[in-house]
mmCIF file of C-alpha atoms and ligand atoms in Angstrom:
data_model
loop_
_atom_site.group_PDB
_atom_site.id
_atom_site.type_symbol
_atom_site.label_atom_id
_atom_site.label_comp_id
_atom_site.label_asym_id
_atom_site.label_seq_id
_atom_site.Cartn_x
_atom_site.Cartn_y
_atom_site.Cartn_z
ATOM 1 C CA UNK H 15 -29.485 25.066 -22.159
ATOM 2 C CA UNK H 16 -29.478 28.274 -24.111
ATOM 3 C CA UNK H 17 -30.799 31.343 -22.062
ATOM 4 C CA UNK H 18 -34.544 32.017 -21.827
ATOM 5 C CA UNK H 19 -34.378 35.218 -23.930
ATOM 6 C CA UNK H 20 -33.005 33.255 -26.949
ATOM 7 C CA UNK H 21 -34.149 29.612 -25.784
ATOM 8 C CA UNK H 22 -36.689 28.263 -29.201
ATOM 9 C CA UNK H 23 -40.232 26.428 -28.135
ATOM 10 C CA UNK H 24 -40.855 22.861 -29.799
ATOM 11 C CA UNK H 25 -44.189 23.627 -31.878
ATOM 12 C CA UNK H 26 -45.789 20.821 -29.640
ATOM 13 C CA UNK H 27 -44.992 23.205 -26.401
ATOM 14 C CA UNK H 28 -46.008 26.045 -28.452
ATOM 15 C CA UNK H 29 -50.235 24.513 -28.776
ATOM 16 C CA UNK H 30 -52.128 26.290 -26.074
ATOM 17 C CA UNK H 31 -51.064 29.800 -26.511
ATOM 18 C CA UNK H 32 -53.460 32.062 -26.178
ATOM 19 C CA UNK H 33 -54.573 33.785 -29.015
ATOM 20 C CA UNK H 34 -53.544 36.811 -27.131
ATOM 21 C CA UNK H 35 -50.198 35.784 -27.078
ATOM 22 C CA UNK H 36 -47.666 37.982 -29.423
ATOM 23 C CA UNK H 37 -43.739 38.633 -29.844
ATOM 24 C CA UNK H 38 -42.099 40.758 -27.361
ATOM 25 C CA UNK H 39 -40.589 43.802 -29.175
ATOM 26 C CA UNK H 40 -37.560 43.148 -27.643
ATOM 27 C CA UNK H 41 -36.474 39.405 -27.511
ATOM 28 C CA UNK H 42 -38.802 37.960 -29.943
ATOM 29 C CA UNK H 43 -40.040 35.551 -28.103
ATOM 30 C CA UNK H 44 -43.910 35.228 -26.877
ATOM 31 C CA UNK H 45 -45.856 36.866 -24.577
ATOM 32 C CA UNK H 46 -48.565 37.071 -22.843
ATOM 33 C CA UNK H 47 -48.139 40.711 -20.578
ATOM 34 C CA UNK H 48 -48.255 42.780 -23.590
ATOM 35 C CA UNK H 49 -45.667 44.136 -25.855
ATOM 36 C CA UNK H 50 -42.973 43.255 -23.365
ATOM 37 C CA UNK H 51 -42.964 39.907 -22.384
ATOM 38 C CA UNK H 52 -42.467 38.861 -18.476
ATOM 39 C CA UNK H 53 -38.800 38.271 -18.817
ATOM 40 C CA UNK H 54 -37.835 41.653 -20.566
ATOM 41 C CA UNK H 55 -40.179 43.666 -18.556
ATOM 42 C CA UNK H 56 -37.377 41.951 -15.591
ATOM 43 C CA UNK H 57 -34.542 42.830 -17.158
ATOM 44 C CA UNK H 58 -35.817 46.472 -17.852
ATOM 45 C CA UNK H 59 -36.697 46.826 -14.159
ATOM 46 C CA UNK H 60 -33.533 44.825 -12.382
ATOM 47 C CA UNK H 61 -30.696 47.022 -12.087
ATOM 48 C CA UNK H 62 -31.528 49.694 -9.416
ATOM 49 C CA UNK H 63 -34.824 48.046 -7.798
ATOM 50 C CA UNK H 64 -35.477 51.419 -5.896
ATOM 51 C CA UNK H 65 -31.547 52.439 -5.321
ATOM 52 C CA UNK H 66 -31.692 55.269 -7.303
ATOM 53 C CA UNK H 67 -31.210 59.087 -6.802
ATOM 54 C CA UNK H 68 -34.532 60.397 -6.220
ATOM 55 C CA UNK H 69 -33.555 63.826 -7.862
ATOM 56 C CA UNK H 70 -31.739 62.996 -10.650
ATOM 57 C CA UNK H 71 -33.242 58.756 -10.928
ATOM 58 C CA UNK H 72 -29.058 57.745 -11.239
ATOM 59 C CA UNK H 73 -28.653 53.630 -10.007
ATOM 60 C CA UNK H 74 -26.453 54.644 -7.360
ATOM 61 C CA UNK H 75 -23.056 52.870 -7.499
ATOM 62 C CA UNK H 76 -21.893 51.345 -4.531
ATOM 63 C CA UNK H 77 -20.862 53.835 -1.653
ATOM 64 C CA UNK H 78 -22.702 56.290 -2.990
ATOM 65 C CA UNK H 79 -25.415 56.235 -0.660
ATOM 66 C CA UNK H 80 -24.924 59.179 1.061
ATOM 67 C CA UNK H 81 -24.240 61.806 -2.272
ATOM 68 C CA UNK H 82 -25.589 61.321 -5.545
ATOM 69 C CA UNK H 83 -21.974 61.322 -8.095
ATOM 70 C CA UNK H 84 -23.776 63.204 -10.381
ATOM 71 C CA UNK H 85 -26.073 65.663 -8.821
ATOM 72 C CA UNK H 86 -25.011 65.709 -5.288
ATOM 73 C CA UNK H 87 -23.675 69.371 -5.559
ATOM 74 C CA UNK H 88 -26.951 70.263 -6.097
ATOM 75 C CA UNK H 89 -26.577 70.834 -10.315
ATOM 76 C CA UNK H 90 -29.787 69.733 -11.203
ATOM 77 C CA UNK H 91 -32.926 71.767 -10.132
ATOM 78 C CA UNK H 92 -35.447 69.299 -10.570
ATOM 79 C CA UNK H 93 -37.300 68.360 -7.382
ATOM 80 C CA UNK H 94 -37.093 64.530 -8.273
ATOM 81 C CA UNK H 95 -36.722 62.564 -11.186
ATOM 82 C CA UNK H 96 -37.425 59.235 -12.387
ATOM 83 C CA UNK H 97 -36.893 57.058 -15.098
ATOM 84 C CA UNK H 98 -38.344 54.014 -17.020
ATOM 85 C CA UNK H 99 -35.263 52.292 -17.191
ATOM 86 C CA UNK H 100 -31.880 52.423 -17.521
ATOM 87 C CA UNK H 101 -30.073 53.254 -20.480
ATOM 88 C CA UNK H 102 -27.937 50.164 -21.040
ATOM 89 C CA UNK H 103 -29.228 47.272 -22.830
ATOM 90 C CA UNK H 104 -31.967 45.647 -23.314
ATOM 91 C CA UNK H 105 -33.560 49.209 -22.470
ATOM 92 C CA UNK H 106 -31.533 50.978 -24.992
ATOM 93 C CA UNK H 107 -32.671 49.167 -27.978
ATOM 94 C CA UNK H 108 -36.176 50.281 -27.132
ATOM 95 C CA UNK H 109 -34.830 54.110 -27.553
ATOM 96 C CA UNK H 110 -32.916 53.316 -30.635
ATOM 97 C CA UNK H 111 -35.790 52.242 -31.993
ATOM 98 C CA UNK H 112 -37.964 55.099 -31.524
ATOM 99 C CA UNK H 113 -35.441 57.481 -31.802
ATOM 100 C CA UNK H 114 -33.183 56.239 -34.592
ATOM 101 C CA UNK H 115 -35.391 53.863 -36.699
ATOM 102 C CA UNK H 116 -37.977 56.089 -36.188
ATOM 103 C CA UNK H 117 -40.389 53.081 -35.390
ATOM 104 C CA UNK H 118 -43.015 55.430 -33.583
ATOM 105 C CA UNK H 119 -44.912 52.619 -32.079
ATOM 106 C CA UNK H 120 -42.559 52.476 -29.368
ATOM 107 C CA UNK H 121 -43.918 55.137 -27.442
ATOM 108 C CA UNK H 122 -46.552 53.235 -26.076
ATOM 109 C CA UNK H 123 -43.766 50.925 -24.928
ATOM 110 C CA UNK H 124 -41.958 53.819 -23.637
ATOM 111 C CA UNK H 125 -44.548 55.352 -22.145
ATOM 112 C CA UNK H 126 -46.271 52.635 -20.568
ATOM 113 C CA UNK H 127 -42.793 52.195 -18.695
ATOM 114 C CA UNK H 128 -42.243 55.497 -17.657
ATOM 115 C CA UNK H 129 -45.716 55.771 -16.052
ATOM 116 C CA UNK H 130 -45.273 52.257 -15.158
ATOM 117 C CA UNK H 131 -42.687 53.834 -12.482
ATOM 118 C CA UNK H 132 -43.776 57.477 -11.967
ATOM 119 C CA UNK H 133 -46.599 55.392 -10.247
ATOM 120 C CA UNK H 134 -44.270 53.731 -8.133
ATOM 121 C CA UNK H 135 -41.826 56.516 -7.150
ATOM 122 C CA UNK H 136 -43.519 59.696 -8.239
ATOM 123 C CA UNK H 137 -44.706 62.345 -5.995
ATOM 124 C CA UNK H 138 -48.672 63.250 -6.273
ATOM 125 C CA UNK H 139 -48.914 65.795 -8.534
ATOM 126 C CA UNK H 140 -51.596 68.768 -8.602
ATOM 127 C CA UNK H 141 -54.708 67.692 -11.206
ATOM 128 C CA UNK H 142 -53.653 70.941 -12.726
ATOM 129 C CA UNK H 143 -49.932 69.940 -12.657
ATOM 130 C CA UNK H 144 -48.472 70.544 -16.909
ATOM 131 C CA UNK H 145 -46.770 67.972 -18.272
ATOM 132 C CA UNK H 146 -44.077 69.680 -20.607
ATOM 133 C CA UNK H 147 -42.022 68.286 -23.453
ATOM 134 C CA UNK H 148 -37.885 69.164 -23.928
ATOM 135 C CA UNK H 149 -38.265 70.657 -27.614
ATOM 136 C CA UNK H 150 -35.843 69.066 -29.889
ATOM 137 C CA UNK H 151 -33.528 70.961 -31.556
ATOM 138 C CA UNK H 152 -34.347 72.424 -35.101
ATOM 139 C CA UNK H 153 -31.629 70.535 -36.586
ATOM 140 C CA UNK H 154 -33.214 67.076 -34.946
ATOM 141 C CA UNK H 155 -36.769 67.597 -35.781
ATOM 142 C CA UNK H 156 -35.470 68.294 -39.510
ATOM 143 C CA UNK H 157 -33.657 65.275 -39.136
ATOM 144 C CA UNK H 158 -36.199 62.894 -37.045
ATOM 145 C CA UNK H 159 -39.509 63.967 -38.278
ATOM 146 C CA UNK H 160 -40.728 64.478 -34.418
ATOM 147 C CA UNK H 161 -39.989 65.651 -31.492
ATOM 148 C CA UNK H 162 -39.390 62.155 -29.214
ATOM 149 C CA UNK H 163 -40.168 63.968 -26.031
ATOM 150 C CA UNK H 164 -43.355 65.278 -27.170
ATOM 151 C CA UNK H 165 -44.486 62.076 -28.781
ATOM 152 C CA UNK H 166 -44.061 60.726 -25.134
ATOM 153 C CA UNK H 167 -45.273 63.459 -23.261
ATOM 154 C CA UNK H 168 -48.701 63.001 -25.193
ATOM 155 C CA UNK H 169 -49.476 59.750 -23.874
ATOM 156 C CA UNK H 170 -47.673 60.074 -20.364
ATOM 157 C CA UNK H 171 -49.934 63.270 -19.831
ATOM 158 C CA UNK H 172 -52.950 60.901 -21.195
ATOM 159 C CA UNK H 173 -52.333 57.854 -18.439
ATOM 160 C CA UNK H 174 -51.930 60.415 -15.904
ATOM 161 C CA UNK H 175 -54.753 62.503 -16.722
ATOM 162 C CA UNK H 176 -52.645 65.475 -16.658
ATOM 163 C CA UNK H 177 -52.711 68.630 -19.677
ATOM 164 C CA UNK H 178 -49.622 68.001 -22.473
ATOM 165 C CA UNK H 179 -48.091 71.483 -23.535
ATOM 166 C CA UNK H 180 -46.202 70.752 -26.209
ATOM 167 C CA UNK H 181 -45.802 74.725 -27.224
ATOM 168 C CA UNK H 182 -45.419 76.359 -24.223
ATOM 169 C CA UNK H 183 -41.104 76.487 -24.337
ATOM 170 C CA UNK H 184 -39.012 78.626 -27.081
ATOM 171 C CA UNK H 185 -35.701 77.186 -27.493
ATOM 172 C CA UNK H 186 -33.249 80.030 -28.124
ATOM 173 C CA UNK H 187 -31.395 79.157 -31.532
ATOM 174 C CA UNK H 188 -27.903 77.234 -30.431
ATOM 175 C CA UNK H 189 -25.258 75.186 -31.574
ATOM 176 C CA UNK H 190 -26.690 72.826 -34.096
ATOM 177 C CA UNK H 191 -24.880 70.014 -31.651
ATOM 178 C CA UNK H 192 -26.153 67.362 -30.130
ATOM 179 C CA UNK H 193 -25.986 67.019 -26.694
ATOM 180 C CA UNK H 194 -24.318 63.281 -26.767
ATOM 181 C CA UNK H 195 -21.287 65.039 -29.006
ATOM 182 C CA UNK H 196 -20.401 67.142 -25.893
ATOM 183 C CA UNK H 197 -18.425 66.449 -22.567
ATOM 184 C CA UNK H 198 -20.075 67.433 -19.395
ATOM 185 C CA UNK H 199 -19.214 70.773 -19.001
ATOM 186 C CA UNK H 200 -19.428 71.770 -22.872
ATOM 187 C CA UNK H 201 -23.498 70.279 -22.586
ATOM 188 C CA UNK H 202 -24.019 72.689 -19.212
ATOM 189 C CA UNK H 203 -22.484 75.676 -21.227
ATOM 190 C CA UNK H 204 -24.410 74.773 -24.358
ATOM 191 C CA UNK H 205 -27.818 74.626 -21.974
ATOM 192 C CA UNK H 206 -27.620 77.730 -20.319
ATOM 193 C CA UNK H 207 -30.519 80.059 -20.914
ATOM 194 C CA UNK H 208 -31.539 77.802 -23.837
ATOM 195 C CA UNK H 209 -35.209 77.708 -23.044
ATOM 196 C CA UNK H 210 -37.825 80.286 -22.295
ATOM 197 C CA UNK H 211 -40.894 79.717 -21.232
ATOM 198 C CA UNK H 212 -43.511 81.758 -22.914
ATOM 199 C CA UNK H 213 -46.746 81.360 -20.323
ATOM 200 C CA UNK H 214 -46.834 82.038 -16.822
ATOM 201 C CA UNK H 215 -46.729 78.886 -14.810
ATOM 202 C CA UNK H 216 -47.985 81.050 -11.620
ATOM 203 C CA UNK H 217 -47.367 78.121 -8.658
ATOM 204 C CA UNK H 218 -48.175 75.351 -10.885
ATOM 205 C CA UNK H 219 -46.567 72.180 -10.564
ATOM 206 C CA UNK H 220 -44.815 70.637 -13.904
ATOM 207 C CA UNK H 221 -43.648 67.560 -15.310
ATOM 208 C CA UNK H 222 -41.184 67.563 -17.794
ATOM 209 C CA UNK H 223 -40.698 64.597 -20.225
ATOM 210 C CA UNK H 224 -37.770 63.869 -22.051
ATOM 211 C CA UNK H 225 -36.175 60.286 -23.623
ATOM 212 C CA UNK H 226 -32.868 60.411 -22.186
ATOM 213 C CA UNK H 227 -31.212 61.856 -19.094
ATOM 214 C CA UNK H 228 -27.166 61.710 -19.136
ATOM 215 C CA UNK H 229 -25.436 64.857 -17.549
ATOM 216 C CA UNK H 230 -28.942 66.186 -16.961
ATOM 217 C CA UNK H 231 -28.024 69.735 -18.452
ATOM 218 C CA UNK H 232 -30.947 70.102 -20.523
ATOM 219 C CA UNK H 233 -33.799 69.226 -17.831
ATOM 220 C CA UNK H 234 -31.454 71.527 -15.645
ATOM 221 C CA UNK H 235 -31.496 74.622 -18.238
ATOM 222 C CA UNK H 236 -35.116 73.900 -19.091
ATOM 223 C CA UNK H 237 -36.365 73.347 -14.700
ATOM 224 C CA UNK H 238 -34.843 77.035 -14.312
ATOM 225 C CA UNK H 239 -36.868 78.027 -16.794
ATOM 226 C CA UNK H 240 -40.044 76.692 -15.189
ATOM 227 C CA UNK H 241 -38.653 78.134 -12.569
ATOM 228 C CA UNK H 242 -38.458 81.805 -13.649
ATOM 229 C CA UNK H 243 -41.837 81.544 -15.254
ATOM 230 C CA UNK H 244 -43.157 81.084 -12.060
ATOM 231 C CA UNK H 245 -43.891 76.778 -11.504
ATOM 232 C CA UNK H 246 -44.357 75.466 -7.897
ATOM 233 C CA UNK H 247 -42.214 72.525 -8.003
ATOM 234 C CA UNK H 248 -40.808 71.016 -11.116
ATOM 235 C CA UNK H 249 -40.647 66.958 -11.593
ATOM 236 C CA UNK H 250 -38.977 65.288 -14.384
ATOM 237 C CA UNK H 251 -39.851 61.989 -16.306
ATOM 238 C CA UNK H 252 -37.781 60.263 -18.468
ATOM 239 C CA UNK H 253 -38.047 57.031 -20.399
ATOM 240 C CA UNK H 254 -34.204 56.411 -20.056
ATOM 241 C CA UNK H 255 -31.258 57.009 -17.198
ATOM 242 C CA UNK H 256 -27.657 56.845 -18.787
ATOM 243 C CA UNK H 257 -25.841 55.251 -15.819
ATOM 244 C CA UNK H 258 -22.780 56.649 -13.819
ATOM 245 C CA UNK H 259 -19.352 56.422 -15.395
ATOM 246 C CA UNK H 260 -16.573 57.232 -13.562
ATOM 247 C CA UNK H 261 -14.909 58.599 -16.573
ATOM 248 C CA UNK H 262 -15.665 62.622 -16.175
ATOM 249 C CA UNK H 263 -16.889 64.112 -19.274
HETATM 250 O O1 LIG Z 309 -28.808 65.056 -19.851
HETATM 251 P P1 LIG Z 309 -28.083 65.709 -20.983
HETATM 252 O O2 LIG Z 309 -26.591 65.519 -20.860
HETATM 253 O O3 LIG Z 309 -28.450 67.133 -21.181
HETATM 254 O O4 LIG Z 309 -28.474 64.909 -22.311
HETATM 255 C C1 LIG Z 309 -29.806 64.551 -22.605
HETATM 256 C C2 LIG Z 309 -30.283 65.117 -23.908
HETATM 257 O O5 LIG Z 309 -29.441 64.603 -24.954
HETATM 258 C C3 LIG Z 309 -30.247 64.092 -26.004
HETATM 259 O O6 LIG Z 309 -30.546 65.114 -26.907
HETATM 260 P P2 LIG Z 309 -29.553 65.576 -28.062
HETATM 261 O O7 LIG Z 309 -29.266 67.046 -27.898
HETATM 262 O O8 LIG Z 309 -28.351 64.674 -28.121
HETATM 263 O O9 LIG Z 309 -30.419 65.470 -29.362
HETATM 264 P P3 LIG Z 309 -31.206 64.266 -30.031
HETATM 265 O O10 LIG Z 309 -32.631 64.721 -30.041
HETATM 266 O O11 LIG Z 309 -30.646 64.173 -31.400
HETATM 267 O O12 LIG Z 309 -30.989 63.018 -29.220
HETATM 268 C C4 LIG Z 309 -31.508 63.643 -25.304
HETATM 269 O O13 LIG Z 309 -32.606 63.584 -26.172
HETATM 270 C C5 LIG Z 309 -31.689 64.640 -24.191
HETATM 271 O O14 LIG Z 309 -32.518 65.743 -24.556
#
């Protein structure tokens, strides 16, 4: 029997949907708990179940209980982090949608997700807590048309009641390189000092948003920043985790 995800309903199965009942943006197939159906919204959520860095939201591999691979030397200076999902598939897709085929209605996918687990794992935030985009690079949002993070940060701020501030970093001008194009070290180097904050963040707490997380260089370079502009502590939220590889960058 083919798997669920692909598996076809006879039409005479098929009478008694709800009227409520639509495709899931990922498989295809019907459902009836919104734009993901119950089987995807699984898959998303599987890998980790809760076994996941709490400051930088890796899936731990196994024996890696005790130090975090990736930020255990203490490289990232977010107080925690966590993610929608992971970025392997089926989450991916969702992201290479938005992102690459520019289909901007999956931010309320995206979004829904992340809060979805900031819920779950997220520390209480301050009422008066910002919730702060990465800006993309100029080259990007030439490119794109939008900023991804901001797009998310809109409606994360919006389910959590929380203030956006979509202007409030400068990005010094850099190498016009993506991030993915560069090895570890090469995406710390490119990072440092690339953000400034231009308000004073005077012991608030922030939230930063971004749609991927894979060295964590830029939430690192843009946290110090937060940092120097004064923020109480500084959370991150992202709508996608790139898990550990033992390959190093
Ligand atoms: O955790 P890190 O190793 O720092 O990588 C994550 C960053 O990489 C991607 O941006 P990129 O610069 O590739 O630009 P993009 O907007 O074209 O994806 C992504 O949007 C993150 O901002």
């Amino acid at each position: 029997m083919a798997h669920p995800l692909f598996r076809r309903e006879s039409p005479k199965r098929l009478v008694g949907i709800p009227l409520l009942a639509r495709p899931c943006v990922l498989c295809g197939l019907r459902s009836l708990t919104g734009a993901l159906c119950a089987l995807c919204r699984y898959a998303l959520d599987t890998p980790a179940k809760g076994l996941r860095c709490s400051r930088c939201a890796l899936a731990l591999p196994p024996l890696a209980l005790l130090a975090c691979p990736d930020c255990g030397a203490g490289q990232l200076s977010v107080q925690a982090t966590v993610t929608g999902f992971d970025y392997e598939h089926p989450g991916d897709m969702l992201i290479h949608a938005f992102k690459i085929s520019r289909r901007l209605e999956m931010a309320a996918v995206l979004a829904e997700l992340m809060v979805q687990q900031w819920r779950r794992h997220g520390p209480p935030l301050d009422q008066n807590a910002w919730v702060i985009p990465v800006p993309s690079q100029g080259s990007a949002l030439h490119r794109r048309g939008f900023n991804p993070a901001a797009v998310l940060a809109k409606r994360v701020a919006r389910s959590l009641g929380l203030s956006a501030r979509l202007h409030v970093v400068a990005s010094r001008p850099r190498q016009e390189q993506a991030q993915k194009s560069l090895g570890r070290q090469a995406r710390r180097q490119a990072m440092r000092g690339a953000f400034s904050v231009l308000e004073p963040l005077g012991g608030r707490d922030v939230l930063l948003v971004d749609d991927v997380l894979t060295t964590g260089a830029t939430l690192d370079a843009l946290a110090r920043g937060c940092q120097r502009a004064g923020a109480h502590s500084v959370y991150a939220l992202v709508a996608a985790r790139a898990p550990w590889k033992l390959k190093v960058f």
